[in-house]
Coordinates of C-alpha atoms in Angstrom, one line a residue:
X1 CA -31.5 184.4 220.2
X2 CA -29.0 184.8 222.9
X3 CA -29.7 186.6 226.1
X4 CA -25.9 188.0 227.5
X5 CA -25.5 189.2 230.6
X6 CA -27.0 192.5 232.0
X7 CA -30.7 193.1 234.0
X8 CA -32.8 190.4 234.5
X9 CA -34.3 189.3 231.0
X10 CA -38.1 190.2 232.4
X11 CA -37.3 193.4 231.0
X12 CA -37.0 192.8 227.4
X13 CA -40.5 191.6 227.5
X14 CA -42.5 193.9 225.4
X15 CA -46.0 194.0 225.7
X16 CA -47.3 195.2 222.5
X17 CA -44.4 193.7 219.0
X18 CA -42.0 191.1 219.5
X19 CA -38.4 191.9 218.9
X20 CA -38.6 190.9 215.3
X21 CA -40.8 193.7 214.3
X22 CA -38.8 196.8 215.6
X23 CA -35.7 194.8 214.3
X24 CA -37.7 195.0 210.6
X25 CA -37.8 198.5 211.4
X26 CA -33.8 198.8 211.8
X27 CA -33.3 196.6 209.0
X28 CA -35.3 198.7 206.5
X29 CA -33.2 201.7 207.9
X30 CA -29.5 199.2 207.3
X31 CA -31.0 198.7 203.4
X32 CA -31.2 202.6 202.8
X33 CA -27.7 203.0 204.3
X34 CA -26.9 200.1 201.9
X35 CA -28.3 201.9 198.3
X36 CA -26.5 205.4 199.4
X37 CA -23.3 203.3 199.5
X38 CA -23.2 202.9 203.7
X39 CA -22.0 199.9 206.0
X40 CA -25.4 199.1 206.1
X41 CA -26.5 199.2 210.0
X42 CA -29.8 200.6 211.2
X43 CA -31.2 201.5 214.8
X44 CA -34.2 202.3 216.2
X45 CA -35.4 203.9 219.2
X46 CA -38.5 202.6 221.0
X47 CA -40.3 204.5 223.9
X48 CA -44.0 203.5 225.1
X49 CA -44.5 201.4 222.5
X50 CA -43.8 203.7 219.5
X51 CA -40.4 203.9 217.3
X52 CA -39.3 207.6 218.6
X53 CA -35.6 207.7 216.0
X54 CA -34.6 205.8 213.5
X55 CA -31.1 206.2 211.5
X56 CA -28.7 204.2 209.5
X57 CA -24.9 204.8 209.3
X58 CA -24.1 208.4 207.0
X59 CA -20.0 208.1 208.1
X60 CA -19.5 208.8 204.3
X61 CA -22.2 210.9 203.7
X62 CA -21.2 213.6 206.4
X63 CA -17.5 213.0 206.4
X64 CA -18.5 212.0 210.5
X65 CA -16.6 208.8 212.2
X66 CA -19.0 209.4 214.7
X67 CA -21.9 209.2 212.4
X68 CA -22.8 205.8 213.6
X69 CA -26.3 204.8 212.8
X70 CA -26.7 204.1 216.6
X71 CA -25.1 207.5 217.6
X72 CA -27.7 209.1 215.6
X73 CA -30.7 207.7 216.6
X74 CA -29.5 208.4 220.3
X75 CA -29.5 211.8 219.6
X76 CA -33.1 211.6 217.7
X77 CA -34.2 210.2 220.7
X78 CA -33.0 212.3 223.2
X79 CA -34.2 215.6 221.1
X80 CA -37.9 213.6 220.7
X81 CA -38.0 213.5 224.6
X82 CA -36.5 216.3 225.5
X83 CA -34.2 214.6 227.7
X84 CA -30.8 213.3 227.3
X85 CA -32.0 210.5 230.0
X86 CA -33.0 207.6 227.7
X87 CA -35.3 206.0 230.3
X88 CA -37.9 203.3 229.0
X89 CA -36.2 202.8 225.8
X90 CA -35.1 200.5 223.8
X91 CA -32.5 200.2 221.3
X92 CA -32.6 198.1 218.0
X93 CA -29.6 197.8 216.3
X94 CA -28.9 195.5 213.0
X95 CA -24.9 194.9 213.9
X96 CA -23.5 194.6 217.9
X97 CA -22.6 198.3 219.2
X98 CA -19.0 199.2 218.8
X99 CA -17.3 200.7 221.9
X100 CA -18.3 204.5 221.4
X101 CA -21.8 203.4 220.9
X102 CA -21.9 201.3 223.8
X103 CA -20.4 204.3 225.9
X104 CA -22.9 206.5 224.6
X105 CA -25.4 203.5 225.1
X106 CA -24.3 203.8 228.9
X107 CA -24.3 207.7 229.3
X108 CA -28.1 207.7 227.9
X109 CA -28.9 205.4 230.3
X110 CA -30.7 203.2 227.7
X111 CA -31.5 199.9 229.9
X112 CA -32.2 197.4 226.6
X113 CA -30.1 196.9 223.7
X114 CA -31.4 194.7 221.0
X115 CA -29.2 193.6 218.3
X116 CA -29.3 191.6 215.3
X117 CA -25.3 190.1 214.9
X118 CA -22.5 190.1 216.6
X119 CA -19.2 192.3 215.5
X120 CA -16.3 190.1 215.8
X121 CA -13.7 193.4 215.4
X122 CA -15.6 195.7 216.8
X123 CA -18.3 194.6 219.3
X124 CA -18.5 196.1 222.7
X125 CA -21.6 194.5 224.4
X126 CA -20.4 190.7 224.1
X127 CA -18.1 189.7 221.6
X128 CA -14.9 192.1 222.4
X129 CA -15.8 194.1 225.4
X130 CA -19.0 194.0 227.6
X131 CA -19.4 197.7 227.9
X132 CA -22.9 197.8 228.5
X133 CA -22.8 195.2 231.6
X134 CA -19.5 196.4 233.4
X135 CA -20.3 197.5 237.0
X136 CA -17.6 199.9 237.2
X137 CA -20.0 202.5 235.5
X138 CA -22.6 204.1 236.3
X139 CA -25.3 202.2 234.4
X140 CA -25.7 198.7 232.8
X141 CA -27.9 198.1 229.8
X142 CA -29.6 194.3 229.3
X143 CA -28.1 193.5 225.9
X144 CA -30.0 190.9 223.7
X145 CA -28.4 189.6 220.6
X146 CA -29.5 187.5 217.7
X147 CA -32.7 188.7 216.9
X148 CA -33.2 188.6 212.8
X149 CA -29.6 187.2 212.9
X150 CA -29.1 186.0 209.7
X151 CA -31.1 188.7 207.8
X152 CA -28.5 191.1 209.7
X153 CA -25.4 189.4 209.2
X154 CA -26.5 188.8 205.5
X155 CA -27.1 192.4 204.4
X156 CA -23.6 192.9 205.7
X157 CA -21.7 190.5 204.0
X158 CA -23.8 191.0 200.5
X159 CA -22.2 194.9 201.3
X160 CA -18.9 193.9 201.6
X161 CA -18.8 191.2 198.8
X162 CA -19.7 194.2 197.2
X163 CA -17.6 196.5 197.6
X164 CA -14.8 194.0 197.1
X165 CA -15.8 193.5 193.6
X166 CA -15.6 197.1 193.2
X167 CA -11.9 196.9 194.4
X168 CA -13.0 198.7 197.9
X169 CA -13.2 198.5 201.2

């Protein structure tokens, strides 16, 4: 795992499931985006212990570019609590948030991100941009990456040798 810059790493200790077992959780959610024909990502939200959203990527399935599986679990999450102030949560996320999830990462005030692999083209918490940790916003996130990496990465690149084949994507 790699621990990237952000809030001091204390606070990704959880004290009930390692990281692995809510990752599982977003995995599961990255296969069912996979079988309905998805870029299979999944997220989770967790709050006091308990997975409060869970979503996978539907861009195809509602016509939606904003139909990010991260997107939607935000808003999951924010209806569950009644709050749009993601406090105490944490988000699990199969692939690295892109930069309009990060954004919205940042204006839900979520203070973890968990994620399973990096996105070289897209990545906005590490690998292209540092969204998430930039002090010239209003709120920072700790971002933790590599958790179940090579199940994540894997389910990705078994979608797109895939689609490929098919003469897609």
């Amino acid at each position: 795992m790699v621990d990237f810059p952000g809030p001091s790493s204390d606070s990704f200790e959880h004290p009930l499931l390692p990281h692995d077992v809510w990752m599982r959780q977003a995995l599961a959610e990255a296969r069912a985006a996979f079988d309905e024909g998805e870029v299979p990502v999944g997220a989770v939200v967790v709050h006091a212990g308990r997975v409060i959203a869970a979503a996978h990527n539907q861009r195809e399935a509602l016509n939606d570019p904003t139909a990010h599986a991260e997107m939607l679990a935000i808003t999951q999450a924010a209806e569950m609590l009644q709050s749009w102030r993601l406090l105490d949560c944490t988000l699990y996320v199969t692939l690295e948030p892109c930069p309009m999830c990060a954004g919205a990462i940042v204006q839900a005030r979520i203070p973890r991100v968990v994620y399973g692999t990096t996105d070289p083209k897209g990545g906005a918490c590490h690998t292209l941009y540092e969204i998430t940790a930039d002090k010239r916003l209003n709120h920072q996130a700790a971002v933790l990456g590599g958790v179940l990496l090579s199940e994540c990465r894997d389910i990705l690149q078994e979608f797109f040798a895939h689609q490929r084949s098919l003469g897609k994507k």
